[in-house]
Short mmCIF file of N, CA and C in Angstrom, two decimals:
data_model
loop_
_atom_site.label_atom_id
_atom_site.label_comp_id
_atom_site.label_asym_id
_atom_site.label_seq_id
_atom_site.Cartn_x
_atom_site.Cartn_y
_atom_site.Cartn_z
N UNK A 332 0.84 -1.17 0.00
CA UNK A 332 0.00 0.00 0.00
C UNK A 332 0.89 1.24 0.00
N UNK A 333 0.58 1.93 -0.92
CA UNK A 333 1.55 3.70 -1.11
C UNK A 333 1.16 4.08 -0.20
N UNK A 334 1.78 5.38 1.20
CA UNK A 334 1.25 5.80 1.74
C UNK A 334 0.59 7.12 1.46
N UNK A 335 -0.20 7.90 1.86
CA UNK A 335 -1.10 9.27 1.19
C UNK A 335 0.08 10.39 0.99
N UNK A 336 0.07 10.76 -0.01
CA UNK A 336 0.87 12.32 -0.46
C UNK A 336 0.98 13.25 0.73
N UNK A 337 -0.40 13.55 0.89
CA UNK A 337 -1.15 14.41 1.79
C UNK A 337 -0.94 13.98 3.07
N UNK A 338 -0.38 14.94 4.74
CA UNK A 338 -0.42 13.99 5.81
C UNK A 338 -2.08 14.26 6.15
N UNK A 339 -2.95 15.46 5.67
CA UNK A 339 -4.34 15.29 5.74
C UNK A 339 -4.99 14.06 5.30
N UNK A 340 -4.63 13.10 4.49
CA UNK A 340 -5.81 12.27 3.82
C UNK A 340 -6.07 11.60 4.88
N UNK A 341 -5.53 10.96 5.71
CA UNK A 341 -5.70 9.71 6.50
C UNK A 341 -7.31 9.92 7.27
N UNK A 342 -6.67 11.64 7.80
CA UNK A 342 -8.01 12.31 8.24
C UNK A 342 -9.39 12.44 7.78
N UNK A 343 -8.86 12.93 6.44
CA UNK A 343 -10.23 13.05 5.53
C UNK A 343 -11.04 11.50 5.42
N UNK A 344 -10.00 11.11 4.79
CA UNK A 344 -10.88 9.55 4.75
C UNK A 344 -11.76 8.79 6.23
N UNK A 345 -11.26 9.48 7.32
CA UNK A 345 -11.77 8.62 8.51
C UNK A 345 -13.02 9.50 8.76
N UNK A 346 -12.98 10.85 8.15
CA UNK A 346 -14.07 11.85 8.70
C UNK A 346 -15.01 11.57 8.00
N UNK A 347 -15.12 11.13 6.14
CA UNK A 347 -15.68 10.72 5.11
C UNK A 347 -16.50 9.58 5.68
N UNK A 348 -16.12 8.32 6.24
CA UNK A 348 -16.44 7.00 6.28
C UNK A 348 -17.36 7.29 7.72
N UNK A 349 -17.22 7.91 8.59
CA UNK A 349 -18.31 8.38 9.56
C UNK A 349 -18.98 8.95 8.82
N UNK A 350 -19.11 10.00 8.47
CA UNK A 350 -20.51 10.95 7.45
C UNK A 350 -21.29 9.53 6.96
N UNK A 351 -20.47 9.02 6.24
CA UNK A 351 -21.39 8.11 5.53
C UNK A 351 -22.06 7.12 5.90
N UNK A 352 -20.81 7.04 6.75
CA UNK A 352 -21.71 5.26 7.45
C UNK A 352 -23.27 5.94 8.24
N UNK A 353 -22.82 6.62 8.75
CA UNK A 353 -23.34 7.60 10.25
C UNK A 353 -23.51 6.22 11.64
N UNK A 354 -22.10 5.50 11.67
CA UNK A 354 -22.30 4.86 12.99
C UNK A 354 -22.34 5.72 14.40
N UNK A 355 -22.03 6.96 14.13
CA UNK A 355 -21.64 7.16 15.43
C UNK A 355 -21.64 9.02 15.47
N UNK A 356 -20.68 9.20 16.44
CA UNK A 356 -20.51 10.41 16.46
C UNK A 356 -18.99 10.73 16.87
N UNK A 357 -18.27 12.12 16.00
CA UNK A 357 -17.15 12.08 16.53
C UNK A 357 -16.72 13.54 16.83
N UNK A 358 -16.25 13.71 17.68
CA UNK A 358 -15.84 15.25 18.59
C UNK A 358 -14.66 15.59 18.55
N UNK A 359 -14.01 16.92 18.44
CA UNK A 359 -12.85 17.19 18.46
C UNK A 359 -12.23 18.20 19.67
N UNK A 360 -11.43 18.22 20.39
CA UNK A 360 -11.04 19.00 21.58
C UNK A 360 -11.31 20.16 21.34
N UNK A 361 -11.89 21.08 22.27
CA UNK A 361 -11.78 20.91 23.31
C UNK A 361 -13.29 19.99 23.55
N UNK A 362 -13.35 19.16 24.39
CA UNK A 362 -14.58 18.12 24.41
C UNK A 362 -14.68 16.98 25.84
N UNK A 363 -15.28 17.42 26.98
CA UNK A 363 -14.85 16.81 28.28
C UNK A 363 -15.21 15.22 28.18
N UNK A 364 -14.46 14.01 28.43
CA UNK A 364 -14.92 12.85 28.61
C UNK A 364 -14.58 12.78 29.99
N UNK A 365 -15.42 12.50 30.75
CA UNK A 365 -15.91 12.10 32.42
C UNK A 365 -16.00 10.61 32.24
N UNK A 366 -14.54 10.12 32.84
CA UNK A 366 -14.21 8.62 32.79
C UNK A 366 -14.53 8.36 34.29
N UNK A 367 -14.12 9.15 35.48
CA UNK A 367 -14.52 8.66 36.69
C UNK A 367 -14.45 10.58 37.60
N UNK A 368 -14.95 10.45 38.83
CA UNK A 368 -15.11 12.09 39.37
C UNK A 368 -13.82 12.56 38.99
N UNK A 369 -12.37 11.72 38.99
CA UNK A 369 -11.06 12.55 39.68
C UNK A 369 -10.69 12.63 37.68
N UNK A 370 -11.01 11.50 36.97
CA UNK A 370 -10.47 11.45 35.63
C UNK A 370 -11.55 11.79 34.52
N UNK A 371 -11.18 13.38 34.00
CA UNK A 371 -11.92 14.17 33.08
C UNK A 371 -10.86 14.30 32.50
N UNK A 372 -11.02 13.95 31.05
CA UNK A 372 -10.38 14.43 29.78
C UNK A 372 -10.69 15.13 28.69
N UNK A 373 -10.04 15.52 27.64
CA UNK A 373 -10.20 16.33 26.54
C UNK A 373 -9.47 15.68 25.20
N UNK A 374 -9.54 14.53 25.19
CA UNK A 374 -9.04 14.04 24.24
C UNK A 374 -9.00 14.09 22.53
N UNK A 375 -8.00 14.50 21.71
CA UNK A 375 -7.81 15.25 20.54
C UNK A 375 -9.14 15.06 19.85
N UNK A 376 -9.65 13.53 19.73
CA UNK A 376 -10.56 12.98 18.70
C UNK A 376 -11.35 11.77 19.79
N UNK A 377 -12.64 12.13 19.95
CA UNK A 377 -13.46 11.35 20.51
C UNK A 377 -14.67 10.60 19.76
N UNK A 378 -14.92 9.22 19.48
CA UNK A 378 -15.74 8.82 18.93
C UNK A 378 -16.63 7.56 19.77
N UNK A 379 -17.98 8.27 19.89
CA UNK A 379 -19.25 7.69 20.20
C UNK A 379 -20.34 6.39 19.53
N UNK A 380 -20.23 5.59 19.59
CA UNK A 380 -21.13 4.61 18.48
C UNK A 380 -22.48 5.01 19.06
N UNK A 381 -23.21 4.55 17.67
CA UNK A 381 -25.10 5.05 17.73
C UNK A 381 -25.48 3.98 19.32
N UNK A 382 -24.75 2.59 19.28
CA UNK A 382 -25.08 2.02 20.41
C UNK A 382 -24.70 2.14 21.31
N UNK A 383 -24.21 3.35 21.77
CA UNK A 383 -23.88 3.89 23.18
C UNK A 383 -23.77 5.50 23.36
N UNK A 384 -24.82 5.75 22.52
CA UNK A 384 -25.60 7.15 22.20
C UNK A 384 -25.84 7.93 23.80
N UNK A 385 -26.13 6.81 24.44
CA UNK A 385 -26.47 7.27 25.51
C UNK A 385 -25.70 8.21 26.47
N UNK A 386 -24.53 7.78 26.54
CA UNK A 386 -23.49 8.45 27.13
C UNK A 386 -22.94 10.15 27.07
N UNK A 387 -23.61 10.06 25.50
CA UNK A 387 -23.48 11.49 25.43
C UNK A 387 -23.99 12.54 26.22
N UNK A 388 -23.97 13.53 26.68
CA UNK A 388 -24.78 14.72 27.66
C UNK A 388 -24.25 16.46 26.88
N UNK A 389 -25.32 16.94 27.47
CA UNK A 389 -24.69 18.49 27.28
C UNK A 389 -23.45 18.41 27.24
N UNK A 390 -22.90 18.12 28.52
CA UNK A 390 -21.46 18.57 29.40
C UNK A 390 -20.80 17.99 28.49
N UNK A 391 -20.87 16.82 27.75
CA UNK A 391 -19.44 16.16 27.35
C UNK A 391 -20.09 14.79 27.08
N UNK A 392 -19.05 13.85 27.45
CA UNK A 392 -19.21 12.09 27.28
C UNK A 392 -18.99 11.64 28.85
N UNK A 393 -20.21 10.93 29.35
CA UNK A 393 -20.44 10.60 30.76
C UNK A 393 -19.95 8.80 30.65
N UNK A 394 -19.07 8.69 30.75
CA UNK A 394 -18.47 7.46 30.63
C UNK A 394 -17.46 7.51 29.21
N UNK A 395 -16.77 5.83 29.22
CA UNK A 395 -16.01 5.60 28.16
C UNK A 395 -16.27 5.51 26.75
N UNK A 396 -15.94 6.22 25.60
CA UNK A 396 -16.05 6.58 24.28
C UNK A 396 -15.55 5.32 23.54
N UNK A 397 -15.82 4.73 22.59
CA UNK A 397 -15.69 4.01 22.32
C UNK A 397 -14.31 4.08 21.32
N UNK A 398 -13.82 5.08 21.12
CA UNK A 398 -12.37 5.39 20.56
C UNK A 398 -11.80 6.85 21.13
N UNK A 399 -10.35 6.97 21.25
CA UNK A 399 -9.93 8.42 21.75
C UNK A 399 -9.03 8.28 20.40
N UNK A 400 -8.41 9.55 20.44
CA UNK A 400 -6.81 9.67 19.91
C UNK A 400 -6.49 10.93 20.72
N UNK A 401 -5.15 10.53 20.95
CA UNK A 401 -4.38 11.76 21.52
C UNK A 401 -2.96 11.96 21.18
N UNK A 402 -2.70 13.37 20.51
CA UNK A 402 -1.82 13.84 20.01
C UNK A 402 -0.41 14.35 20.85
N UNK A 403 0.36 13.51 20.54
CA UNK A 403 1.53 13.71 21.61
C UNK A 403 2.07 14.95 21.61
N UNK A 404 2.25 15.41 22.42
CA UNK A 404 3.59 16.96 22.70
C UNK A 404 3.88 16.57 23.75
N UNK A 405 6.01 16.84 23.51
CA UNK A 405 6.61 17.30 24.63
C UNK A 405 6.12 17.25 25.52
N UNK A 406 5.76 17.91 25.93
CA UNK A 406 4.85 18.21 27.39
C UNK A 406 4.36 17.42 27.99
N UNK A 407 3.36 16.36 27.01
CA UNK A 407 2.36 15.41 27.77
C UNK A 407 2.38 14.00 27.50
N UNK A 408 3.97 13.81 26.43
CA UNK A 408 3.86 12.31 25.71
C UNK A 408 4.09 11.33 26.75
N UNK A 409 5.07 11.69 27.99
CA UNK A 409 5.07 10.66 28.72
C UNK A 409 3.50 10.18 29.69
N UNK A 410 2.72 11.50 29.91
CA UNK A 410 1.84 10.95 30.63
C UNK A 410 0.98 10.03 29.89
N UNK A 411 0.16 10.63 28.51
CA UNK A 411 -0.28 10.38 27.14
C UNK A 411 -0.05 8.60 27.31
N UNK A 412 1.24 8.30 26.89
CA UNK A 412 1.38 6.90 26.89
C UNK A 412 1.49 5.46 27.93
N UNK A 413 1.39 6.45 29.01
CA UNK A 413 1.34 5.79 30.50
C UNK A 413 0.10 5.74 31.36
N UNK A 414 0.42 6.80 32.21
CA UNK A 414 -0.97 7.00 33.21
C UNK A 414 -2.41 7.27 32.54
N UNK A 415 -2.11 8.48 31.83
CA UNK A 415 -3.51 8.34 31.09
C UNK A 415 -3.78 6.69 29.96
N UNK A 416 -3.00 6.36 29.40
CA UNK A 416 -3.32 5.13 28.50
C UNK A 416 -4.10 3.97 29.59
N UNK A 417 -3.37 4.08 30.65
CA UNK A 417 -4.03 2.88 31.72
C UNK A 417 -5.55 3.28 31.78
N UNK A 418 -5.47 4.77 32.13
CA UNK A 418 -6.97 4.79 33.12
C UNK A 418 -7.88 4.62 31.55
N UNK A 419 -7.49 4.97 30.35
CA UNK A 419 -8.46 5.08 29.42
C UNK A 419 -9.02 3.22 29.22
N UNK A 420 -7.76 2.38 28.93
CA UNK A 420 -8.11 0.85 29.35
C UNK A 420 -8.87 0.34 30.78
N UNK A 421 -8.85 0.60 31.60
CA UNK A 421 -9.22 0.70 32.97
C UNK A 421 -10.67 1.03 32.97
N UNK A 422 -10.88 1.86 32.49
CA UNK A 422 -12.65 2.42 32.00
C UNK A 422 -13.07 1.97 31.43
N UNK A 423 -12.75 1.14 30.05
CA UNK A 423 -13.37 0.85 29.06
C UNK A 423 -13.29 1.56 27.96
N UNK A 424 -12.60 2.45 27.58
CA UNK A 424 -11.79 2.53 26.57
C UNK A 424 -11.89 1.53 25.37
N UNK A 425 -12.44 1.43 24.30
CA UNK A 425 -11.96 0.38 23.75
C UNK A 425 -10.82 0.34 22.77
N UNK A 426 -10.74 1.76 22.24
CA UNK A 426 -9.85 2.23 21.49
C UNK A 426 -8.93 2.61 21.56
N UNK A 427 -7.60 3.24 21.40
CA UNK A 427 -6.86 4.48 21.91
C UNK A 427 -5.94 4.28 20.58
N UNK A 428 -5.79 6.21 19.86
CA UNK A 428 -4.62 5.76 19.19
C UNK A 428 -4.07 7.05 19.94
N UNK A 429 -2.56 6.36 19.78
CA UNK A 429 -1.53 7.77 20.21
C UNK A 429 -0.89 8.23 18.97
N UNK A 430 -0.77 9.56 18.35
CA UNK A 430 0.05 10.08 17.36
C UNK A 430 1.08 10.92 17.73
#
């Protein structure tokens, strides 16, 4: 497989295939996921399936999303791939990509 010209396509194509399918729903930061009282996040790219619609609220996502991604910086790659990666598995998480 060639990889995309563009470092946008990967994006486009994943944003395309939600529109279309319409499984779900997907959010982009800033966007609160309430995994437990002490663990609230804002994770880059949050995605909701139609079968766990429920979770959604005004405030944010009241429980685990059925995919995150979170975009590494300096700053936060060590937590990113550690402490936060646990608690997101730990919740139910089913997804996680790190970039």
């Amino acid at each position: 497989m060639v990889s995309p010209g563009n470092p946008q396509q990967p994006r486009r194509y994943f944003f395309h295939y939600l529109r279309k399918k319409r499984i779900g729903k997907i959010y982009l930061a800033p966007f609160d996921t309430f995994l437990t009282e002490l663990n609230v996040y804002q994770p880059d790219v949050v995605f909701v399936s139609n079968e766990r619609k429920s979770i959604l609220k005004e405030e944010g996502v009241d429980g685990a999303p059925d995919f995150v991604a979170e975009i590494l910086s300096p700053r936060t790659a060590k937590y990113d791939r550690g402490a936060k990666r646990d608690i997101y598995a730990r919740t139910g998480v089913q997804e996680m990509w790190i970039v």
